[in-house]
CSV table of C-alpha atoms and ligand atoms in Angstrom, one decimal:
chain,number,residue,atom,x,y,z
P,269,UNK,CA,38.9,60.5,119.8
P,270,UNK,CA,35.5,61.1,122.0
P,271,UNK,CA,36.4,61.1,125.9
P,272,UNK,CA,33.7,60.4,127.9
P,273,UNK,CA,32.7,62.1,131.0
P,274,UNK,CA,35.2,60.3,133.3
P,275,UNK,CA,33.8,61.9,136.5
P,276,UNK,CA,30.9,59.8,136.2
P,277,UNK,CA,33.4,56.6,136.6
P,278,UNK,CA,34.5,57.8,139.7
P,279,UNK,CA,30.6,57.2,141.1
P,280,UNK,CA,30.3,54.5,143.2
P,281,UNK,CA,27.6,51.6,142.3
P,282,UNK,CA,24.3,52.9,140.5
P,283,UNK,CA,21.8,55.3,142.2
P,284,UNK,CA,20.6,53.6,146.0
P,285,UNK,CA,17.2,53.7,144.3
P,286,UNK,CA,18.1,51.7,141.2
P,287,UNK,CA,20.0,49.6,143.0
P,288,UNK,CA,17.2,48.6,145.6
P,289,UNK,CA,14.8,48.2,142.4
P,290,UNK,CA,17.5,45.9,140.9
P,291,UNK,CA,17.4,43.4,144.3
P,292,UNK,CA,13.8,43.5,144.3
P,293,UNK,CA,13.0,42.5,140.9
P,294,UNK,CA,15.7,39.8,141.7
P,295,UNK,CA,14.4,38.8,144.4
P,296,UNK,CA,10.6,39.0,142.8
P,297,UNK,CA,11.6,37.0,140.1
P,298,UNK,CA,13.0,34.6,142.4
P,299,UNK,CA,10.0,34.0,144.3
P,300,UNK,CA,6.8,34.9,142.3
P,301,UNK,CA,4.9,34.2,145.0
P,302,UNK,CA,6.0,36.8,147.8
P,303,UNK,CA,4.0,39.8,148.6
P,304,UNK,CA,6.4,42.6,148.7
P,305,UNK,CA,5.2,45.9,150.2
P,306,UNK,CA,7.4,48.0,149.6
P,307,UNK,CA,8.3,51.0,151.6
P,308,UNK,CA,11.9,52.1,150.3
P,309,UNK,CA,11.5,54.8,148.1
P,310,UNK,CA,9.5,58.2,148.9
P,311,UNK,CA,7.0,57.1,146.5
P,312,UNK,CA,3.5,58.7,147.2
P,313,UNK,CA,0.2,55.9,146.7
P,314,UNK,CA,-2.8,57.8,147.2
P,315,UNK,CA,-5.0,59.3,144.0
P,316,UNK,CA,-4.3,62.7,143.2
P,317,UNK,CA,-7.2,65.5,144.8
P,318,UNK,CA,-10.1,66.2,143.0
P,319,UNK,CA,-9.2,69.8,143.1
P,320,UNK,CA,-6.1,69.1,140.8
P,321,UNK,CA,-7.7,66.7,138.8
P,322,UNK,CA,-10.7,69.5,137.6
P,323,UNK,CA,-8.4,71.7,137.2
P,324,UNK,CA,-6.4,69.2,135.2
P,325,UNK,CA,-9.5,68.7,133.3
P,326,UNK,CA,-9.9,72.3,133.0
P,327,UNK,CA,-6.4,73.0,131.1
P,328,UNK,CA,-6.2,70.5,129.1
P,329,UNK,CA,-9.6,71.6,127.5
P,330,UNK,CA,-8.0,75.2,127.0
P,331,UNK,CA,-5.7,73.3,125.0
P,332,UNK,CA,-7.9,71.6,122.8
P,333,UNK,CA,-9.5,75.1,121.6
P,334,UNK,CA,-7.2,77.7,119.2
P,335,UNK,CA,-8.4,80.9,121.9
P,336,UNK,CA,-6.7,79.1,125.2
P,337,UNK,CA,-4.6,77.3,123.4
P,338,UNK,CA,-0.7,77.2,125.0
P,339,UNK,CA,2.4,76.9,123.4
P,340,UNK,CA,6.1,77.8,125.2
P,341,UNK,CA,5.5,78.6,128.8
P,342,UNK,CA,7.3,81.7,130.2
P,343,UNK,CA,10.5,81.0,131.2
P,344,UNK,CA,10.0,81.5,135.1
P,345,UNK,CA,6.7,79.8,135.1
P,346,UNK,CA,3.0,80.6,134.7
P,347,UNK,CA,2.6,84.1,136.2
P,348,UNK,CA,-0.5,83.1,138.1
P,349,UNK,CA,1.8,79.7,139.5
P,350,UNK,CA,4.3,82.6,140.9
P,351,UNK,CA,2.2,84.7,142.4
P,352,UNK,CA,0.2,82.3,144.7
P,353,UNK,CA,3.5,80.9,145.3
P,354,UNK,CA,4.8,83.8,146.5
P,355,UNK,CA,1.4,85.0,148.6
P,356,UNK,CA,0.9,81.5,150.2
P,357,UNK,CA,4.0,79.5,150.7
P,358,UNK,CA,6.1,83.0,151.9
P,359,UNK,CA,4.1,86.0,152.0
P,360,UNK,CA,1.9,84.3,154.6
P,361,UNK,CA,4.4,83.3,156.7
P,362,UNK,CA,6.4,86.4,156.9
P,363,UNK,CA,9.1,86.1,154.5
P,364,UNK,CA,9.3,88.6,151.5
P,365,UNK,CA,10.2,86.5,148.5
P,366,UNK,CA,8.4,87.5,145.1
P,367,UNK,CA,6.9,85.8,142.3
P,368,UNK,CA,10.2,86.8,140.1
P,369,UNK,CA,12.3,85.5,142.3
P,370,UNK,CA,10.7,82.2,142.1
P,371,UNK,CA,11.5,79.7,139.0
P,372,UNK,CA,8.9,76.8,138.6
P,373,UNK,CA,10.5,73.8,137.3
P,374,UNK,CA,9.6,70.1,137.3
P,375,UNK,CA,10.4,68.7,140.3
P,376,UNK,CA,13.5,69.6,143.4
P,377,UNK,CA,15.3,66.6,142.1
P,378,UNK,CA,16.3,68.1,139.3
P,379,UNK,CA,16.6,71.7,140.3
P,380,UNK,CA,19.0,70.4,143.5
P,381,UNK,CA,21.3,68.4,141.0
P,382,UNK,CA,21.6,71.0,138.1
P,383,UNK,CA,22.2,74.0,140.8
P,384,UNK,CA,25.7,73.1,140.9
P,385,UNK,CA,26.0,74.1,137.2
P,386,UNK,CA,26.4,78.1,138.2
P,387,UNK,CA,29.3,77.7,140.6
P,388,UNK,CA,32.7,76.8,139.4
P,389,UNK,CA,34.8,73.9,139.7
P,390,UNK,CA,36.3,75.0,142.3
P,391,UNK,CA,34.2,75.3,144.8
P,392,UNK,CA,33.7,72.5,148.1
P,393,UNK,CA,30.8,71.2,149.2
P,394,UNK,CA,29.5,70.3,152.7
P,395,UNK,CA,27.0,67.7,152.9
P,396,UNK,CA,25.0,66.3,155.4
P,397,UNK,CA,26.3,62.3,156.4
P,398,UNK,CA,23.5,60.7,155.9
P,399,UNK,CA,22.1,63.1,152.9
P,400,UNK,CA,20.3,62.3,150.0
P,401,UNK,CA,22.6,61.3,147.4
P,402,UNK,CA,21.5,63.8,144.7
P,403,UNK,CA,23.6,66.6,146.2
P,404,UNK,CA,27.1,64.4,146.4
P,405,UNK,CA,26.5,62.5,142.8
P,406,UNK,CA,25.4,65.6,140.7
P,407,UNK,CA,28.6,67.0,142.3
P,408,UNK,CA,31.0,64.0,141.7
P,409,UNK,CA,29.5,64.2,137.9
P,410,UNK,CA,30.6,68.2,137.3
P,411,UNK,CA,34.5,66.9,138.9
P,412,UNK,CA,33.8,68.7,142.3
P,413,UNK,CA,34.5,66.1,144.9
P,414,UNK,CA,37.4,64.2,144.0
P,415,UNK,CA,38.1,60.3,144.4
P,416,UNK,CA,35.9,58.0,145.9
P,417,UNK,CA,37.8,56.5,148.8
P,418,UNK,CA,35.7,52.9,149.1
P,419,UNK,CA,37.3,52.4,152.8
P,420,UNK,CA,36.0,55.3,154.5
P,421,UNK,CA,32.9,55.5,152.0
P,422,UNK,CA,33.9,59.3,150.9
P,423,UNK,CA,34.9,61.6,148.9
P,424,UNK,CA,37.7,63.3,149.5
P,425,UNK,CA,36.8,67.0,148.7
P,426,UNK,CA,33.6,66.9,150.5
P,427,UNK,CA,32.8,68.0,154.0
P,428,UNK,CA,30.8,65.4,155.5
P,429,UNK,CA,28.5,66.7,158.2
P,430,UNK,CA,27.8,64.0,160.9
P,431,UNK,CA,24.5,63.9,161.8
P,432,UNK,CA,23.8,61.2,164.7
P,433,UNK,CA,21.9,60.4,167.4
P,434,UNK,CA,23.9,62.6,169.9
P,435,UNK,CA,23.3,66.0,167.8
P,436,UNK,CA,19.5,65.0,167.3
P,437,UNK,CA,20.3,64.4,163.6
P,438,UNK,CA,21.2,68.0,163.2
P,439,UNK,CA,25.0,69.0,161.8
P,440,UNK,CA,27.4,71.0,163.6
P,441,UNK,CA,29.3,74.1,161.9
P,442,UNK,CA,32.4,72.6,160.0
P,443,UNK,CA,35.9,73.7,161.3
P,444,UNK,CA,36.8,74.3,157.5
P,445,UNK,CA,34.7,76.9,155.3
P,446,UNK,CA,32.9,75.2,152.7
P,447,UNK,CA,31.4,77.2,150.0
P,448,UNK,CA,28.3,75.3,149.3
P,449,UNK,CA,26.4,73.8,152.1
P,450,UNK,CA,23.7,71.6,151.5
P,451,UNK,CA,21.1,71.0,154.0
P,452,UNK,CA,17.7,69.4,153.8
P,453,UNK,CA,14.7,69.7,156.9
P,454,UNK,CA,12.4,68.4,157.5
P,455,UNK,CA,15.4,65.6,156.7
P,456,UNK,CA,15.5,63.0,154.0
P,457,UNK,CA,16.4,60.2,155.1
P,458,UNK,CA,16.8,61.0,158.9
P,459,UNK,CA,13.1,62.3,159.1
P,460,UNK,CA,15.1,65.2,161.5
P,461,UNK,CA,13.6,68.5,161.7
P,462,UNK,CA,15.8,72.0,162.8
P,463,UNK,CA,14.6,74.8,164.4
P,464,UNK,CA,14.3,78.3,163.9
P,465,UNK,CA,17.9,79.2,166.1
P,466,UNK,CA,19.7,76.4,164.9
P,467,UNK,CA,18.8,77.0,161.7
P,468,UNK,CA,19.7,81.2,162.0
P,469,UNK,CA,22.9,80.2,162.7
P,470,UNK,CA,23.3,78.4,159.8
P,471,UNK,CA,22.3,81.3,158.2
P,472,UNK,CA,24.7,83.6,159.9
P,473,UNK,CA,27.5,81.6,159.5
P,474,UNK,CA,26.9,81.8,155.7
P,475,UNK,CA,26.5,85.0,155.7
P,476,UNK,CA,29.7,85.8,158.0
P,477,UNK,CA,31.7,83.4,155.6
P,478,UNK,CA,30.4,84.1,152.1
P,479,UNK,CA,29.5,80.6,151.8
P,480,UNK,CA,25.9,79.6,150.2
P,481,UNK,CA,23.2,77.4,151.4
P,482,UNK,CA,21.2,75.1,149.2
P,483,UNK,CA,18.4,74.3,151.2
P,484,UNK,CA,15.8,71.5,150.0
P,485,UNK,CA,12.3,71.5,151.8
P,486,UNK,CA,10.8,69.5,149.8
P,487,UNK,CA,9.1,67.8,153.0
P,488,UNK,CA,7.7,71.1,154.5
P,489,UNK,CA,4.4,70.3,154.6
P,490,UNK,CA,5.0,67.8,156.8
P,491,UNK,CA,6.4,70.0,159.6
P,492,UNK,CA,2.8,69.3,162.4
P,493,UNK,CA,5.1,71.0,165.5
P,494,UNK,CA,5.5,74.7,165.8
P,495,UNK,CA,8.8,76.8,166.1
P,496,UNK,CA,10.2,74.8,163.5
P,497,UNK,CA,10.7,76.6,160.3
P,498,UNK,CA,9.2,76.0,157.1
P,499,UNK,CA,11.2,77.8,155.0
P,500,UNK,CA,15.0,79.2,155.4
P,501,UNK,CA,13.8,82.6,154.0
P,502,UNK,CA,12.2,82.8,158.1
P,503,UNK,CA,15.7,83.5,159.0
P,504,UNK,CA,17.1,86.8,158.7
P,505,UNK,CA,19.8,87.4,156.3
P,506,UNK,CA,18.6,84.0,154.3
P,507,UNK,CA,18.1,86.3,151.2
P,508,UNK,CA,22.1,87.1,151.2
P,509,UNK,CA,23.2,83.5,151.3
P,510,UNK,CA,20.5,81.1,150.5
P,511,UNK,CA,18.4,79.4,147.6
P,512,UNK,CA,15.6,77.4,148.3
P,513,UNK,CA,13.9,74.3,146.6
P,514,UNK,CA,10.2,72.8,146.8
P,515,UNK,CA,8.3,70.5,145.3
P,516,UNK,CA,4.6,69.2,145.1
P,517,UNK,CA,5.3,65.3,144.7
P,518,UNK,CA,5.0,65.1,148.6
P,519,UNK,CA,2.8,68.0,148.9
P,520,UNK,CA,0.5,67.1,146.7
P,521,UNK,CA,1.3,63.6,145.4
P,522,UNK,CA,2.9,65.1,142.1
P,523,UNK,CA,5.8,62.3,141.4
P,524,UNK,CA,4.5,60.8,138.5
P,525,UNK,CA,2.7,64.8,137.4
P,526,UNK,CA,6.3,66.6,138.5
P,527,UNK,CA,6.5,70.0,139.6
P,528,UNK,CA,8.5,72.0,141.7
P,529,UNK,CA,9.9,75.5,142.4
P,530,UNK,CA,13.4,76.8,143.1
P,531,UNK,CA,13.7,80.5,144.9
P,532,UNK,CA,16.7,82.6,144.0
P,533,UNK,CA,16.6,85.7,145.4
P,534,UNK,CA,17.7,89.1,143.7
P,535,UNK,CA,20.1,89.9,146.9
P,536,UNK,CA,21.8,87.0,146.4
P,537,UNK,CA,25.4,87.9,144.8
P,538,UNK,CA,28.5,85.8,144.4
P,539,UNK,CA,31.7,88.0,143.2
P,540,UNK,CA,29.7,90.7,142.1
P,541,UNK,CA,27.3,88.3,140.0
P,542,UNK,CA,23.7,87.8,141.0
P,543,UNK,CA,22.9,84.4,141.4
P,544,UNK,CA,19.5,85.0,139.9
P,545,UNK,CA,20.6,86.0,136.3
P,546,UNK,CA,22.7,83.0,136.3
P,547,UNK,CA,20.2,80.5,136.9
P,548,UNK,CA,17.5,82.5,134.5
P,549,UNK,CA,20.4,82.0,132.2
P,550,UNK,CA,20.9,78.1,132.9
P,551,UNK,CA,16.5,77.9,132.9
P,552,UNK,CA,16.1,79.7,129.9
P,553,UNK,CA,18.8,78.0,127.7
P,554,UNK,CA,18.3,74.5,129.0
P,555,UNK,CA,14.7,74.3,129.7
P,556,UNK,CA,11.2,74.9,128.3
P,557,UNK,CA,9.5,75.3,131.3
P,558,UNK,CA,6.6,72.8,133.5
P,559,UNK,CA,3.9,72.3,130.9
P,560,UNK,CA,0.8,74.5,131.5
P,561,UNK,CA,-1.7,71.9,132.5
P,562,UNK,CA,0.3,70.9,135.4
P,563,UNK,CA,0.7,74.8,136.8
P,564,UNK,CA,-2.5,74.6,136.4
P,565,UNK,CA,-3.0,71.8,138.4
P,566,UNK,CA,-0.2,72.9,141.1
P,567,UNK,CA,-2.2,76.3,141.3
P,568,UNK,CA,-4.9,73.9,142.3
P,569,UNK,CA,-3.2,72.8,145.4
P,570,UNK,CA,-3.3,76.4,146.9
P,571,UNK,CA,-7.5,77.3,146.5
P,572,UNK,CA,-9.3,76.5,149.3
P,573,UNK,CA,-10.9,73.3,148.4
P,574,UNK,CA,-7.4,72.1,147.4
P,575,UNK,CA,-5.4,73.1,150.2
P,576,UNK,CA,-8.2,71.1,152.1
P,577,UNK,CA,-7.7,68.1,150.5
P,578,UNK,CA,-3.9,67.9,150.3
P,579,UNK,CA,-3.5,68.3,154.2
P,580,UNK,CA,-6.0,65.5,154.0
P,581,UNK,CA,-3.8,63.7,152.6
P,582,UNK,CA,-0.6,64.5,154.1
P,583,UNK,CA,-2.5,63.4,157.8
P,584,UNK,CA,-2.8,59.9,156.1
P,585,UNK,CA,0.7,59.4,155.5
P,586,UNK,CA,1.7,60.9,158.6
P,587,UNK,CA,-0.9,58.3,160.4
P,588,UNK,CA,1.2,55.7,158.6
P,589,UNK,CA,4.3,57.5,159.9
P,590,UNK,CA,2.8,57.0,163.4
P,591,UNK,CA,1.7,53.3,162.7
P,592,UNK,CA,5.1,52.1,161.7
P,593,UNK,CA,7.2,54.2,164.4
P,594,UNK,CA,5.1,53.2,167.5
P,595,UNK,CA,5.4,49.7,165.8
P,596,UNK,CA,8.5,49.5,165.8
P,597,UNK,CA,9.1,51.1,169.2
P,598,UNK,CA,6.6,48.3,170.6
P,599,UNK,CA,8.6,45.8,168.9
P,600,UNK,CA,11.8,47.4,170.5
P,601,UNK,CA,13.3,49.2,167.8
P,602,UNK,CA,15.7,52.4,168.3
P,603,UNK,CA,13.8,54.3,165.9
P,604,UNK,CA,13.2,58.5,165.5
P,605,UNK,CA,11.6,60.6,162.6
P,606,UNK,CA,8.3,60.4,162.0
P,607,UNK,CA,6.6,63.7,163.5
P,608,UNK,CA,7.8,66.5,161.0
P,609,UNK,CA,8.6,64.4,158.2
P,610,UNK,CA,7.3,61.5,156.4
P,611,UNK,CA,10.5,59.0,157.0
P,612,UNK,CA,11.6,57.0,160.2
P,613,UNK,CA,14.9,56.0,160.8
P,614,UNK,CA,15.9,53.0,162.6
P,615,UNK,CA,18.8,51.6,163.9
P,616,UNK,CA,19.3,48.0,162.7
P,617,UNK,CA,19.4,45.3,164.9
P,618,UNK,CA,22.6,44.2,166.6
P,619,UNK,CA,25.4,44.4,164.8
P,620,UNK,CA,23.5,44.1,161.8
P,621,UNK,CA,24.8,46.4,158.7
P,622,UNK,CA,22.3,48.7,156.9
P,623,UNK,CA,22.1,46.1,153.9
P,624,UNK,CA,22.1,42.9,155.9
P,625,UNK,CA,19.0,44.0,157.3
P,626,UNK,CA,17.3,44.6,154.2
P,627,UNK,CA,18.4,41.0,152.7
P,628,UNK,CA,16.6,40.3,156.5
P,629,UNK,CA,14.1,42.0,156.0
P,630,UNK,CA,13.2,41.3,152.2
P,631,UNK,CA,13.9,37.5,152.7
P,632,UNK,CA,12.0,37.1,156.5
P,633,UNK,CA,9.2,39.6,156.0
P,634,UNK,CA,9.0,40.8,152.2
P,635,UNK,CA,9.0,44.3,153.2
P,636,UNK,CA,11.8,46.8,151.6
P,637,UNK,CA,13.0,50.0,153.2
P,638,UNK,CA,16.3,51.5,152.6
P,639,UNK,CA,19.8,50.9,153.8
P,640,UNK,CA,20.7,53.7,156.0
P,641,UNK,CA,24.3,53.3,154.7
P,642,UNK,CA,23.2,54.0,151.0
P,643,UNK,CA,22.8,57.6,152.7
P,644,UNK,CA,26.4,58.2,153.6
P,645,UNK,CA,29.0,56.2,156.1
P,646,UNK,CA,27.1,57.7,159.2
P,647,UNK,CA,24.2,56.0,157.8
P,648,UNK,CA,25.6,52.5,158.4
P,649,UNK,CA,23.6,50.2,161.0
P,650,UNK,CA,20.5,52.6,160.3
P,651,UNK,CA,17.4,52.1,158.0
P,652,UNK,CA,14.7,54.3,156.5
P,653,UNK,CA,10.6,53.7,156.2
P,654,UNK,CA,8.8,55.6,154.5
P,655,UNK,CA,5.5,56.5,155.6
P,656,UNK,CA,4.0,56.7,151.8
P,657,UNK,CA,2.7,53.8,151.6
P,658,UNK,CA,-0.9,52.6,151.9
P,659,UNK,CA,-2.8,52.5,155.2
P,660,UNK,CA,-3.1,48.5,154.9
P,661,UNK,CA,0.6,47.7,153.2
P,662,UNK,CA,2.0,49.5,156.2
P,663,UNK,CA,0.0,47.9,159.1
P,664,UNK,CA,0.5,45.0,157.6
P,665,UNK,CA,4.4,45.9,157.1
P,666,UNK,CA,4.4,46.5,160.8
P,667,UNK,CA,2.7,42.9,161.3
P,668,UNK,CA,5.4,41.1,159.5
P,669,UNK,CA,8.3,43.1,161.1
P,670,UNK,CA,6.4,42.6,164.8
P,671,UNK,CA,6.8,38.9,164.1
P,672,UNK,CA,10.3,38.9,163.8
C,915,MLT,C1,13.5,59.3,148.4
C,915,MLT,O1,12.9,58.2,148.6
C,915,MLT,O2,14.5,59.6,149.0
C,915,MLT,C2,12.8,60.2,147.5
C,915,MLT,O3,11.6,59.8,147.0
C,915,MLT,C3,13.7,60.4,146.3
C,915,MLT,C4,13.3,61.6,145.6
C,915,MLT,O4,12.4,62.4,146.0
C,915,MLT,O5,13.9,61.8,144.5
């Protein structure tokens, strides 16, 4: 008799994402004529650079002729992907991570959920509360975390991490060990940002306890303030205890393109095991690799023209970022996030839960965001905006939500 995975049972709802797209549509469908701007999920809106699209154009000419024709990419990626990885995103900045210790994939989503593949069952997990709910449900689904206990909105085998107003959105060491510690800065949702000591002894900690940090900076280039670190590899001792994941959908608008990179680094060793062989293991069994016109097209992103352009276009969503967070300050809004990252976090109104106010907000001013609770319990009475949308859906976002 088959048996179904019954982990997956044990997952509350569907994914916050679906679930938002599921009350929109509704709601849509229930009043064709509402203009919904929509500012819930991390979606990007503006055109790809011109730099990635030549290049684009470029490969997939090479592929149309039998000399530059492709097949299989290498396992780890495009050699010349890695290397300008490894010169631009780390080498420049001071931290010694090389191209072979960097696996190109298609996208931090999936790299952060199928991570948890090369540590056993038995391992706990610490998680940020709020956190993006990749990390807890790609755990719940391998039988990591236990029941779900609806009351308290947890589950029982994970650490939850507060991260609140009074520690600046940051999380505190846990009083027990876990073994896995996921963190994310600059923060989805919370828009947060750590720095460099905080973040050291985060570092040390892991180190001291023989625990390992998954750390997703996927939002990077959004970090405009200095001291605050781009990478975890600008801490010492990150090699020992630390993998790393990046992605270009925010970087360089590649949601709907994917691409992405996950760093392993030789030094890193659980029970004698190197960490890296393991997930060159997982990569080369269970995957084929980016396809080469899109390396191509993330190479792009790092020649001069390109890097041009993508900051261009990271400024535009971080002057939407400013638009809707002075907005809603004017408009007397608790509200933080906003200057390192590309999400603002706001505490809902009153005694309003994180999902009234989106029914509020959907229903009053045809704008969606995302619950804050859909993060974790310590999300509840918060909300996230996203600055990704257009210049004009988010003034006139602001507009609406001023009216109110
Ligand atoms: C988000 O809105 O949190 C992100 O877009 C989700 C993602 O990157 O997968």
């Amino acid at each position: 008799m088959v048996k179904v995975n019954k982990n997956y049972l044990k997952l509350p709802g569907s994914y916050l994402f679906s679930t938002i797209g599921k009350k929109v549509r509704e709601y849509s469908q229930a009043h064709p004529d509402a203009h919904i701007i929509r500012l819930g999920i991390g979606d990007v809106t503006q055109p790809l650079a011109p730099a990635v699209i030549t290049a684009l154009h470029g490969a997939v000419d090479e592929m149309g002729k039998a000399e530059s024709f492709r097949g299989y990419a290498p396992d780890l990626g495009y050699d010349f992907l890695r290397k300008v990885i490894s010169d631009k995103d780390y080498k420049a900045r001071g931290c010694d991570i090389s191209p072979d210790e960097i696996f190109v994939s298609d996208g931090a989503k999936c790299d952060c959920g199928n991570i948890q593949e090369i540590f056993g069952a038995e391992n706990t997990i610490a998680v940020c509360d709020p956190v993006y709910p990749v990390y807890v449900d790609s755990n719940v689904m391998a039988g990591r975390t236990g029941e779900y206990d609806a009351e308290s909105g947890k589950f029982h085998n994970v650490i939850y991490l507060p991260c609140t107003a009074e520690n600046d959105f940051a999380p505190e060491m846990p009083e027990e060990v876990p073994d896995l510690i996921y963190l994310c800065f600059p923060n989805n949702p919370t828009g947060a940002v750590i720095t460099k000591d905080r973040l050291q002894k985060w570092v040390d900690y892991a180190n001291d306890h023989g625990s390992v940090i998954l750390y997703d900076a996927a939002y990077e280039a959004y970090i405009s303030e200095e001291g605050i670190p781009h990478s975890i590899y600008e801490c010492e001792g990150a090699k020992t205890c630390a993998i790393e994941f990046r992605s270009f959908s925010k970087t360089a608008g590649f949601t709907g393109l994917r691409l992405g990179f996950t760093v392993v680094p030789f030094d890193l060793s659980v029970e004698g095991v190197s960490l890296h062989t393991l997930w060159a293991r997982r990569h080369g069994t269970k995957y084929n690799g980016a396809p080469y016109i899109v390396q191509r097209a993330g190479a792009a992103v790092y020649s001069a023209e390109g890097r041009q352009q993508v900051l261009k276009q990271v400024a535009y969503y971080m002057e939407n970022a400013t638009v809707i967070k002075d907005g809603l300050l004017k408009a007397g809004y608790e509200a933080s996030g906003g200057v390192n990252a590309p999400y603002i976090w706001l505490r809902t109104p009153g005694s309003m839960t994180s999902w009234e106010f989106f029914d509020y907000l959907l229903s009053e001013a045809n704008v969606v965001g995302t619950p804050g609770s859909g993060f974790g319990p310590h999300g509840e009475h918060y909300f996230r905006l996203t600055a990704f949308g257009t210049r004009e859906s988010t003034i006139e976002a602001m507009e609406r939500i001023r009216k109110l």
